Amino acid sequence: MKKVAVIGAGSMGTAVSILLAGNGHHVRMWSPFEEEVYMINTYREQKHKLPGARIPENVTCTTDLEETLEGSDLIILVTPSHTVRQSARRISKYIRGSQVISCFSKGIEEDTFLRMSEVINQEIPDARVVALSGPCHAEELAFGIPSAYVAASVDGSAAEFVQDVLISPTFRVYTNPDIVGVELGGAIKNVIALCAGISDGLGFGDNTKAALMTRGIMEMSRLGEAMGARPETFAGLSGIGDLIVTCTSTHSRNRRAGILIGMGKSMKEA
């Protein structure tokens, strides 16, 4: 049994905590919102974002960051990508030594164009960072629907440690040393998913979406290779796998935004 700190108590943070608790780990979630902490600890449910998903008793939630991190074997960041730097900076004062930090957040930092692992390493230079990515929606993970993911790191032992902590009968985790390709796949597939949603909103068919997705994965692969990734990474779960689920799922926010834009809404309205 490990002590795991989960930074973020939204939909994915809650889903990951449910998974970890099911694996027998002791989980401490952190949220900056008192009402969210009260809701999770009192009702054992993230009523706003994951209604119906029961949170086990071996999960606790608090606004106290030091308490959340104390004695943790693993720290998992599950905050929106635009807040990852802020989150890493906040936890940095409590980190001692080469802590393993894994990150479920997908994206590219807007001002610096850095990947999430690069952002974390800027704020916590000694951290052993593992990027987590793949085709997985919190709405399904929380209810134990079979899913698969990728743990990527230049530190193979750190990736394998995260794999061992997360893997379950319904959540398969693969390791990959190509952290550049894994992180880029999880971020830039959102552009193609937005386009796929626009196609749906315009009333186009499966032919159109198939063309977008197929040519899209080629563009992703070529861009990734130019940025130092392995092109074959984009043929895996964190590339084509994540692209498929984001372009087709009803849970996909990017696809839903694209649908509204395709129907005539402005970007702000969508």
PDB file of C-alpha atoms in Angstrom:
ATOM      1  CA  MET A   1       0.000   0.000   0.000  1.00  0.00           C
ATOM      2  CA  LYS A   2       1.299   3.447  -0.939  1.00  0.00           C
ATOM      3  CA  LYS A   3       0.475   6.934   0.248  1.00  0.00           C
ATOM      4  CA  VAL A   4      -0.596   8.957  -2.768  1.00  0.00           C
ATOM      5  CA  ALA A   5      -1.247  12.703  -2.885  1.00  0.00           C
ATOM      6  CA  VAL A   6      -3.675  13.811  -5.588  1.00  0.00           C
ATOM      7  CA  ILE A   7      -3.501  17.535  -6.344  1.00  0.00           C
ATOM      8  CA  GLY A   8      -6.896  18.461  -7.743  1.00  0.00           C
ATOM      9  CA  ALA A   9     -10.371  17.227  -6.822  1.00  0.00           C
ATOM     10  CA  GLY A  10     -12.243  17.728 -10.081  1.00  0.00           C
ATOM     11  CA  SER A  11     -13.581  14.987 -12.301  1.00  0.00           C
ATOM     12  CA  MET A  12     -10.260  13.338 -13.219  1.00  0.00           C
ATOM     13  CA  GLY A  13      -8.756  13.877  -9.760  1.00  0.00           C
ATOM     14  CA  THR A  14     -11.759  12.138  -8.242  1.00  0.00           C
ATOM     15  CA  ALA A  15     -11.704   9.323 -10.797  1.00  0.00           C
ATOM     16  CA  VAL A  16      -7.998   8.701 -10.228  1.00  0.00           C
ATOM     17  CA  SER A  17      -8.528   8.704  -6.460  1.00  0.00           C
ATOM     18  CA  ILE A  18     -11.283   6.103  -6.803  1.00  0.00           C
ATOM     19  CA  LEU A  19      -8.943   3.957  -8.918  1.00  0.00           C
ATOM     20  CA  LEU A  20      -6.082   4.280  -6.427  1.00  0.00           C
ATOM     21  CA  ALA A  21      -8.329   3.515  -3.462  1.00  0.00           C
ATOM     22  CA  GLY A  22      -9.586   0.418  -5.261  1.00  0.00           C
ATOM     23  CA  ASN A  23      -5.960  -0.685  -5.578  1.00  0.00           C
ATOM     24  CA  GLY A  24      -5.639  -0.482  -1.788  1.00  0.00           C
ATOM     25  CA  HIS A  25      -3.669   2.758  -1.537  1.00  0.00           C
ATOM     26  CA  HIS A  26      -4.254   5.521   0.990  1.00  0.00           C
ATOM     27  CA  VAL A  27      -5.235   8.633  -0.962  1.00  0.00           C
ATOM     28  CA  ARG A  28      -5.214  12.270   0.117  1.00  0.00           C
ATOM     29  CA  MET A  29      -6.821  14.707  -2.300  1.00  0.00           C
ATOM     30  CA  TRP A  30      -6.183  18.431  -2.233  1.00  0.00           C
ATOM     31  CA  SER A  31      -8.607  21.138  -3.265  1.00  0.00           C
ATOM     32  CA  PRO A  32      -8.414  24.901  -2.681  1.00  0.00           C
ATOM     33  CA  PHE A  33     -12.196  25.029  -2.291  1.00  0.00           C
ATOM     34  CA  GLU A  34     -13.678  24.447   1.178  1.00  0.00           C
ATOM     35  CA  GLU A  35     -17.094  23.550  -0.255  1.00  0.00           C
ATOM     36  CA  GLU A  36     -15.547  20.898  -2.501  1.00  0.00           C
ATOM     37  CA  VAL A  37     -13.638  19.365   0.417  1.00  0.00           C
ATOM     38  CA  TYR A  38     -16.783  19.285   2.537  1.00  0.00           C
ATOM     39  CA  MET A  39     -18.804  17.706  -0.269  1.00  0.00           C
ATOM     40  CA  ILE A  40     -16.281  14.927  -0.894  1.00  0.00           C
ATOM     41  CA  ASN A  41     -15.667  14.096   2.782  1.00  0.00           C
ATOM     42  CA  THR A  42     -19.329  14.308   3.785  1.00  0.00           C
ATOM     43  CA  TYR A  43     -21.172  12.787   0.844  1.00  0.00           C
ATOM     44  CA  ARG A  44     -18.325  10.609  -0.551  1.00  0.00           C
ATOM     45  CA  GLU A  45     -19.184  11.904  -4.013  1.00  0.00           C
ATOM     46  CA  GLN A  46     -18.081  14.649  -6.406  1.00  0.00           C
ATOM     47  CA  LYS A  47     -21.689  15.647  -6.955  1.00  0.00           C
ATOM     48  CA  HIS A  48     -21.006  18.439  -9.444  1.00  0.00           C
ATOM     49  CA  LYS A  49     -18.582  16.690 -11.797  1.00  0.00           C
ATOM     50  CA  LEU A  50     -18.952  12.930 -11.254  1.00  0.00           C
ATOM     51  CA  PRO A  51     -22.427  12.318  -9.847  1.00  0.00           C
ATOM     52  CA  GLY A  52     -23.068   8.721  -8.857  1.00  0.00           C
ATOM     53  CA  ALA A  53     -19.407   7.724  -8.518  1.00  0.00           C
ATOM     54  CA  ARG A  54     -18.846   6.555  -4.935  1.00  0.00           C
ATOM     55  CA  ILE A  55     -15.579   7.698  -3.308  1.00  0.00           C
ATOM     56  CA  PRO A  56     -14.153   4.997  -0.980  1.00  0.00           C
ATOM     57  CA  GLU A  57     -13.434   5.660   2.679  1.00  0.00           C
ATOM     58  CA  ASN A  58      -9.654   5.382   2.192  1.00  0.00           C
ATOM     59  CA  VAL A  59      -9.790   8.704   0.309  1.00  0.00           C
ATOM     60  CA  THR A  60      -9.678  11.944   2.292  1.00  0.00           C
ATOM     61  CA  CYS A  61      -9.807  15.498   0.991  1.00  0.00           C
ATOM     62  CA  THR A  62      -8.331  18.658   2.503  1.00  0.00           C
ATOM     63  CA  THR A  63      -7.369  22.255   1.722  1.00  0.00           C
ATOM     64  CA  ASP A  64      -4.128  21.778   3.677  1.00  0.00           C
ATOM     65  CA  LEU A  65      -1.405  21.216   1.075  1.00  0.00           C
ATOM     66  CA  GLU A  66       1.303  20.279   3.567  1.00  0.00           C
ATOM     67  CA  GLU A  67      -0.956  17.652   5.137  1.00  0.00           C
ATOM     68  CA  THR A  68      -1.784  16.270   1.688  1.00  0.00           C
ATOM     69  CA  LEU A  69       1.872  15.868   0.707  1.00  0.00           C
ATOM     70  CA  GLU A  70       3.345  14.693   4.005  1.00  0.00           C
ATOM     71  CA  GLY A  71       4.926  11.244   3.674  1.00  0.00           C
ATOM     72  CA  SER A  72       3.611  10.690   0.163  1.00  0.00           C
ATOM     73  CA  ASP A  73       5.210   7.993  -1.964  1.00  0.00           C
ATOM     74  CA  LEU A  74       3.735   9.511  -5.115  1.00  0.00           C
ATOM     75  CA  ILE A  75       2.310  12.906  -6.061  1.00  0.00           C
ATOM     76  CA  ILE A  76      -0.197  13.123  -8.898  1.00  0.00           C
ATOM     77  CA  LEU A  77      -1.047  16.477 -10.468  1.00  0.00           C
ATOM     78  CA  VAL A  78      -4.576  16.560 -11.880  1.00  0.00           C
ATOM     79  CA  THR A  79      -5.200  20.262 -12.342  1.00  0.00           C
ATOM     80  CA  PRO A  80      -6.054  22.181 -15.541  1.00  0.00           C
ATOM     81  CA  SER A  81      -2.978  22.603 -17.746  1.00  0.00           C
ATOM     82  CA  HIS A  82      -2.979  26.392 -17.388  1.00  0.00           C
ATOM     83  CA  THR A  83      -2.608  26.002 -13.595  1.00  0.00           C
ATOM     84  CA  VAL A  84       0.112  23.316 -13.574  1.00  0.00           C
ATOM     85  CA  ARG A  85       2.928  25.835 -13.070  1.00  0.00           C
ATOM     86  CA  GLN A  86       1.090  27.425 -10.161  1.00  0.00           C
ATOM     87  CA  SER A  87       0.367  23.998  -8.658  1.00  0.00           C
ATOM     88  CA  ALA A  88       3.987  22.847  -9.049  1.00  0.00           C
ATOM     89  CA  ARG A  89       5.232  26.069  -7.480  1.00  0.00           C
ATOM     90  CA  ARG A  90       2.882  25.649  -4.511  1.00  0.00           C
ATOM     91  CA  ILE A  91       3.982  22.096  -3.766  1.00  0.00           C
ATOM     92  CA  SER A  92       7.689  22.745  -4.394  1.00  0.00           C
ATOM     93  CA  LYS A  93       8.263  24.070  -0.865  1.00  0.00           C
ATOM     94  CA  TYR A  94       7.189  20.714   0.589  1.00  0.00           C
ATOM     95  CA  ILE A  95       9.235  18.505  -1.754  1.00  0.00           C
ATOM     96  CA  ARG A  96      12.370  16.903  -0.418  1.00  0.00           C
ATOM     97  CA  GLY A  97      14.741  14.997  -2.711  1.00  0.00           C
ATOM     98  CA  SER A  98      13.948  13.332  -6.023  1.00  0.00           C
ATOM     99  CA  GLN A  99      10.189  12.884  -5.570  1.00  0.00           C
ATOM    100  CA  VAL A 100       8.219  11.032  -8.249  1.00  0.00           C
ATOM    101  CA  ILE A 101       5.571  13.393  -9.612  1.00  0.00           C
ATOM    102  CA  SER A 102       3.125  12.184 -12.243  1.00  0.00           C
ATOM    103  CA  CYS A 103       0.908  14.484 -14.249  1.00  0.00           C
ATOM    104  CA  PHE A 104      -2.489  13.741 -15.786  1.00  0.00           C
ATOM    105  CA  SER A 105      -2.810  17.289 -17.143  1.00  0.00           C
ATOM    106  CA  LYS A 106      -2.583  17.552 -20.932  1.00  0.00           C
ATOM    107  CA  GLY A 107      -1.545  20.682 -22.743  1.00  0.00           C
ATOM    108  CA  ILE A 108       1.108  23.167 -23.809  1.00  0.00           C
ATOM    109  CA  GLU A 109       1.808  26.209 -21.643  1.00  0.00           C
ATOM    110  CA  GLU A 110       0.475  29.220 -23.524  1.00  0.00           C
ATOM    111  CA  ASP A 111       3.285  31.726 -23.021  1.00  0.00           C
ATOM    112  CA  THR A 112       6.302  29.402 -23.071  1.00  0.00           C
ATOM    113  CA  PHE A 113       5.081  26.554 -25.323  1.00  0.00           C
ATOM    114  CA  LEU A 114       6.536  24.134 -22.774  1.00  0.00           C
ATOM    115  CA  ARG A 115       5.142  20.661 -22.168  1.00  0.00           C
ATOM    116  CA  MET A 116       3.727  19.947 -18.710  1.00  0.00           C
ATOM    117  CA  SER A 117       6.743  17.887 -17.595  1.00  0.00           C
ATOM    118  CA  GLU A 118       9.036  20.771 -18.578  1.00  0.00           C
ATOM    119  CA  VAL A 119       6.918  23.191 -16.570  1.00  0.00           C
ATOM    120  CA  ILE A 120       7.084  20.930 -13.505  1.00  0.00           C
ATOM    121  CA  ASN A 121      10.849  20.485 -13.837  1.00  0.00           C
ATOM    122  CA  GLN A 122      11.334  24.233 -14.025  1.00  0.00           C
ATOM    123  CA  GLU A 123       9.536  24.648 -10.705  1.00  0.00           C
ATOM    124  CA  ILE A 124      10.848  21.431  -9.076  1.00  0.00           C
ATOM    125  CA  PRO A 125      14.224  20.710 -10.744  1.00  0.00           C
ATOM    126  CA  ASP A 126      14.968  17.438  -8.910  1.00  0.00           C
ATOM    127  CA  ALA A 127      11.557  15.870  -9.515  1.00  0.00           C
ATOM    128  CA  ARG A 128      11.314  12.598 -11.407  1.00  0.00           C
ATOM    129  CA  VAL A 129       8.402  13.473 -13.657  1.00  0.00           C
ATOM    130  CA  VAL A 130       6.106  10.926 -15.301  1.00  0.00           C
ATOM    131  CA  ALA A 131       3.590  12.093 -17.915  1.00  0.00           C
ATOM    132  CA  LEU A 132       0.297  10.209 -18.036  1.00  0.00           C
ATOM    133  CA  SER A 133      -1.759  10.272 -21.209  1.00  0.00           C
ATOM    134  CA  GLY A 134      -4.079   8.210 -23.370  1.00  0.00           C
ATOM    135  CA  PRO A 135      -7.728   7.614 -24.268  1.00  0.00           C
ATOM    136  CA  CYS A 136      -9.516   7.924 -20.950  1.00  0.00           C
ATOM    137  CA  HIS A 137     -12.449  10.029 -19.788  1.00  0.00           C
ATOM    138  CA  ALA A 138     -13.001  10.492 -16.062  1.00  0.00           C
ATOM    139  CA  GLU A 139     -16.698   9.727 -16.535  1.00  0.00           C
ATOM    140  CA  GLU A 140     -15.770   6.140 -17.487  1.00  0.00           C
ATOM    141  CA  LEU A 141     -12.658   5.624 -15.354  1.00  0.00           C
ATOM    142  CA  ALA A 142     -14.602   6.401 -12.178  1.00  0.00           C
ATOM    143  CA  PHE A 143     -17.043   3.566 -12.861  1.00  0.00           C
ATOM    144  CA  GLY A 144     -14.408   0.963 -13.679  1.00  0.00           C
ATOM    145  CA  ILE A 145     -15.010   0.833 -17.425  1.00  0.00           C
ATOM    146  CA  PRO A 146     -11.910  -0.856 -18.948  1.00  0.00           C
ATOM    147  CA  SER A 147      -9.343   1.691 -20.111  1.00  0.00           C
ATOM    148  CA  ALA A 148      -5.649   1.859 -21.049  1.00  0.00           C
ATOM    149  CA  TYR A 149      -3.070   4.570 -20.502  1.00  0.00           C
ATOM    150  CA  VAL A 150       0.614   5.409 -20.941  1.00  0.00           C
ATOM    151  CA  ALA A 151       3.160   6.372 -18.271  1.00  0.00           C
ATOM    152  CA  ALA A 152       6.043   8.158 -19.989  1.00  0.00           C
ATOM    153  CA  SER A 153       9.345   9.309 -18.561  1.00  0.00           C
ATOM    154  CA  VAL A 154      13.037   9.505 -19.350  1.00  0.00           C
ATOM    155  CA  ASP A 155      13.402   7.781 -15.959  1.00  0.00           C
ATOM    156  CA  GLY A 156      12.315   4.204 -16.624  1.00  0.00           C
ATOM    157  CA  SER A 157      12.149   3.213 -12.957  1.00  0.00           C
ATOM    158  CA  ALA A 158       9.864   6.170 -12.180  1.00  0.00           C
ATOM    159  CA  ALA A 159       7.521   5.206 -15.037  1.00  0.00           C
ATOM    160  CA  GLU A 160       7.424   1.597 -13.833  1.00  0.00           C
ATOM    161  CA  PHE A 161       6.704   2.742 -10.265  1.00  0.00           C
ATOM    162  CA  VAL A 162       3.715   4.789 -11.455  1.00  0.00           C
ATOM    163  CA  GLN A 163       2.599   1.850 -13.598  1.00  0.00           C
ATOM    164  CA  ASP A 164       2.633  -0.460 -10.570  1.00  0.00           C
ATOM    165  CA  VAL A 165       0.652   1.996  -8.437  1.00  0.00           C
ATOM    166  CA  LEU A 166      -2.055   2.661 -11.045  1.00  0.00           C
ATOM    167  CA  ILE A 167      -2.514  -0.619 -12.885  1.00  0.00           C
ATOM    168  CA  SER A 168      -5.669  -2.569 -12.046  1.00  0.00           C
ATOM    169  CA  PRO A 169      -7.862  -5.282 -13.607  1.00  0.00           C
ATOM    170  CA  THR A 170      -9.734  -2.539 -15.494  1.00  0.00           C
ATOM    171  CA  PHE A 171      -6.951   0.029 -16.014  1.00  0.00           C
ATOM    172  CA  ARG A 172      -4.010  -1.136 -18.112  1.00  0.00           C
ATOM    173  CA  VAL A 173      -0.877   1.030 -17.967  1.00  0.00           C
ATOM    174  CA  TYR A 174       1.996   0.841 -20.465  1.00  0.00           C
ATOM    175  CA  THR A 175       5.371   2.571 -20.083  1.00  0.00           C
ATOM    176  CA  ASN A 176       7.102   4.597 -22.797  1.00  0.00           C
ATOM    177  CA  PRO A 177      10.439   6.463 -22.694  1.00  0.00           C
ATOM    178  CA  ASP A 178       9.236   8.965 -25.332  1.00  0.00           C
ATOM    179  CA  ILE A 179       7.796  11.585 -22.992  1.00  0.00           C
ATOM    180  CA  VAL A 180       7.965  14.209 -25.750  1.00  0.00           C
ATOM    181  CA  GLY A 181       5.702  12.212 -28.072  1.00  0.00           C
ATOM    182  CA  VAL A 182       3.309  11.133 -25.329  1.00  0.00           C
ATOM    183  CA  GLU A 183       2.798  14.689 -24.058  1.00  0.00           C
ATOM    184  CA  LEU A 184       2.489  16.203 -27.523  1.00  0.00           C
ATOM    185  CA  GLY A 185      -0.071  13.587 -28.560  1.00  0.00           C
ATOM    186  CA  GLY A 186      -2.244  14.370 -25.544  1.00  0.00           C
ATOM    187  CA  ALA A 187      -2.112  18.103 -26.242  1.00  0.00           C
ATOM    188  CA  ILE A 188      -2.327  18.624 -29.991  1.00  0.00           C
ATOM    189  CA  LYS A 189      -5.017  16.012 -30.640  1.00  0.00           C
ATOM    190  CA  ASN A 190      -7.400  18.595 -29.178  1.00  0.00           C
ATOM    191  CA  VAL A 191      -6.959  20.728 -32.303  1.00  0.00           C
ATOM    192  CA  ILE A 192      -8.106  17.848 -34.509  1.00  0.00           C
ATOM    193  CA  ALA A 193     -10.974  17.061 -32.099  1.00  0.00           C
ATOM    194  CA  LEU A 194     -12.185  20.646 -32.341  1.00  0.00           C
ATOM    195  CA  CYS A 195     -12.165  20.305 -36.141  1.00  0.00           C
ATOM    196  CA  ALA A 196     -14.028  16.984 -35.905  1.00  0.00           C
ATOM    197  CA  GLY A 197     -16.689  18.674 -33.793  1.00  0.00           C
ATOM    198  CA  ILE A 198     -17.005  21.513 -36.305  1.00  0.00           C
ATOM    199  CA  SER A 199     -17.488  18.901 -39.018  1.00  0.00           C
ATOM    200  CA  ASP A 200     -20.302  17.322 -36.999  1.00  0.00           C
ATOM    201  CA  GLY A 201     -21.853  20.722 -36.333  1.00  0.00           C
ATOM    202  CA  LEU A 202     -21.861  21.501 -40.044  1.00  0.00           C
ATOM    203  CA  GLY A 203     -23.751  18.275 -40.694  1.00  0.00           C
ATOM    204  CA  PHE A 204     -20.929  16.477 -42.478  1.00  0.00           C
ATOM    205  CA  GLY A 205     -20.642  12.707 -42.234  1.00  0.00           C
ATOM    206  CA  ASP A 206     -18.370   9.887 -41.162  1.00  0.00           C
ATOM    207  CA  ASN A 207     -16.331  10.167 -44.369  1.00  0.00           C
ATOM    208  CA  THR A 208     -15.337  13.716 -43.481  1.00  0.00           C
ATOM    209  CA  LYS A 209     -14.438  12.889 -39.901  1.00  0.00           C
ATOM    210  CA  ALA A 210     -12.412   9.840 -40.955  1.00  0.00           C
ATOM    211  CA  ALA A 211     -10.433  12.002 -43.370  1.00  0.00           C
ATOM    212  CA  LEU A 212      -9.825  14.650 -40.702  1.00  0.00           C
ATOM    213  CA  MET A 213      -8.670  12.117 -38.132  1.00  0.00           C
ATOM    214  CA  THR A 214      -6.431  10.191 -40.531  1.00  0.00           C
ATOM    215  CA  ARG A 215      -4.719  13.240 -41.979  1.00  0.00           C
ATOM    216  CA  GLY A 216      -4.684  14.771 -38.519  1.00  0.00           C
ATOM    217  CA  ILE A 217      -2.659  11.945 -36.993  1.00  0.00           C
ATOM    218  CA  MET A 218      -0.160  12.316 -39.819  1.00  0.00           C
ATOM    219  CA  GLU A 219       0.236  16.014 -39.063  1.00  0.00           C
ATOM    220  CA  MET A 220       0.607  15.228 -35.362  1.00  0.00           C
ATOM    221  CA  SER A 221       3.291  12.651 -36.103  1.00  0.00           C
ATOM    222  CA  ARG A 222       5.262  14.960 -38.386  1.00  0.00           C
ATOM    223  CA  LEU A 223       5.087  17.845 -35.945  1.00  0.00           C
ATOM    224  CA  GLY A 224       6.077  15.552 -33.108  1.00  0.00           C
ATOM    225  CA  GLU A 225       9.076  14.197 -34.998  1.00  0.00           C
ATOM    226  CA  ALA A 226      10.214  17.770 -35.749  1.00  0.00           C
ATOM    227  CA  MET A 227      10.010  18.474 -32.004  1.00  0.00           C
ATOM    228  CA  GLY A 228      12.067  15.437 -31.033  1.00  0.00           C
ATOM    229  CA  ALA A 229       9.427  12.744 -30.599  1.00  0.00           C
ATOM    230  CA  ARG A 230       9.366   9.271 -32.086  1.00  0.00           C
ATOM    231  CA  PRO A 231       6.810   9.059 -34.918  1.00  0.00           C
ATOM    232  CA  GLU A 232       5.738   5.558 -33.835  1.00  0.00           C
ATOM    233  CA  THR A 233       4.504   6.972 -30.516  1.00  0.00           C
ATOM    234  CA  PHE A 234       1.625   8.618 -32.387  1.00  0.00           C
ATOM    235  CA  ALA A 235       0.451   5.188 -33.567  1.00  0.00           C
ATOM    236  CA  GLY A 236      -0.165   4.202 -29.946  1.00  0.00           C
ATOM    237  CA  LEU A 237      -2.559   4.972 -27.112  1.00  0.00           C
ATOM    238  CA  SER A 238      -1.324   8.525 -26.512  1.00  0.00           C
ATOM    239  CA  GLY A 239      -1.585   9.343 -30.221  1.00  0.00           C
ATOM    240  CA  ILE A 240      -4.244   7.698 -32.365  1.00  0.00           C
ATOM    241  CA  GLY A 241      -5.921   6.213 -29.274  1.00  0.00           C
ATOM    242  CA  ASP A 242      -6.478   9.572 -27.608  1.00  0.00           C
ATOM    243  CA  LEU A 243      -7.387  11.136 -30.949  1.00  0.00           C
ATOM    244  CA  ILE A 244     -10.145   8.577 -31.556  1.00  0.00           C
ATOM    245  CA  VAL A 245     -11.796   9.017 -28.166  1.00  0.00           C
ATOM    246  CA  THR A 246     -11.562  12.815 -28.226  1.00  0.00           C
ATOM    247  CA  CYS A 247     -12.951  13.123 -31.763  1.00  0.00           C
ATOM    248  CA  THR A 248     -15.865  10.744 -31.214  1.00  0.00           C
ATOM    249  CA  SER A 249     -16.914  10.728 -27.555  1.00  0.00           C
ATOM    250  CA  THR A 250     -19.895  12.542 -26.106  1.00  0.00           C
ATOM    251  CA  HIS A 251     -17.678  13.261 -23.074  1.00  0.00           C
ATOM    252  CA  SER A 252     -15.222  15.289 -25.186  1.00  0.00           C
ATOM    253  CA  ARG A 253     -15.376  19.005 -24.403  1.00  0.00           C
ATOM    254  CA  ASN A 254     -13.308  19.895 -27.467  1.00  0.00           C
ATOM    255  CA  ARG A 255     -15.659  18.014 -29.752  1.00  0.00           C
ATOM    256  CA  ARG A 256     -18.706  19.600 -28.092  1.00  0.00           C
ATOM    257  CA  ALA A 257     -17.204  23.081 -28.505  1.00  0.00           C
ATOM    258  CA  GLY A 258     -16.511  22.304 -32.160  1.00  0.00           C
ATOM    259  CA  ILE A 259     -20.086  21.162 -32.723  1.00  0.00           C
ATOM    260  CA  LEU A 260     -21.402  24.475 -31.382  1.00  0.00           C
ATOM    261  CA  ILE A 261     -18.987  26.451 -33.562  1.00  0.00           C
ATOM    262  CA  GLY A 262     -20.028  24.393 -36.585  1.00  0.00           C
ATOM    263  CA  MET A 263     -23.660  25.222 -35.790  1.00  0.00           C
ATOM    264  CA  GLY A 264     -22.883  28.933 -35.932  1.00  0.00           C
ATOM    265  CA  LYS A 265     -21.946  29.864 -32.375  1.00  0.00           C
ATOM    266  CA  SER A 266     -18.966  32.137 -31.779  1.00  0.00           C
ATOM    267  CA  MET A 267     -15.906  30.722 -30.068  1.00  0.00           C
ATOM    268  CA  LYS A 268     -16.811  32.644 -26.906  1.00  0.00           C
ATOM    269  CA  GLU A 269     -20.384  31.306 -26.950  1.00  0.00           C
ATOM    270  CA  ALA A 270     -19.172  27.763 -27.534  1.00  0.00           C
TER     271      ALA A 270
END
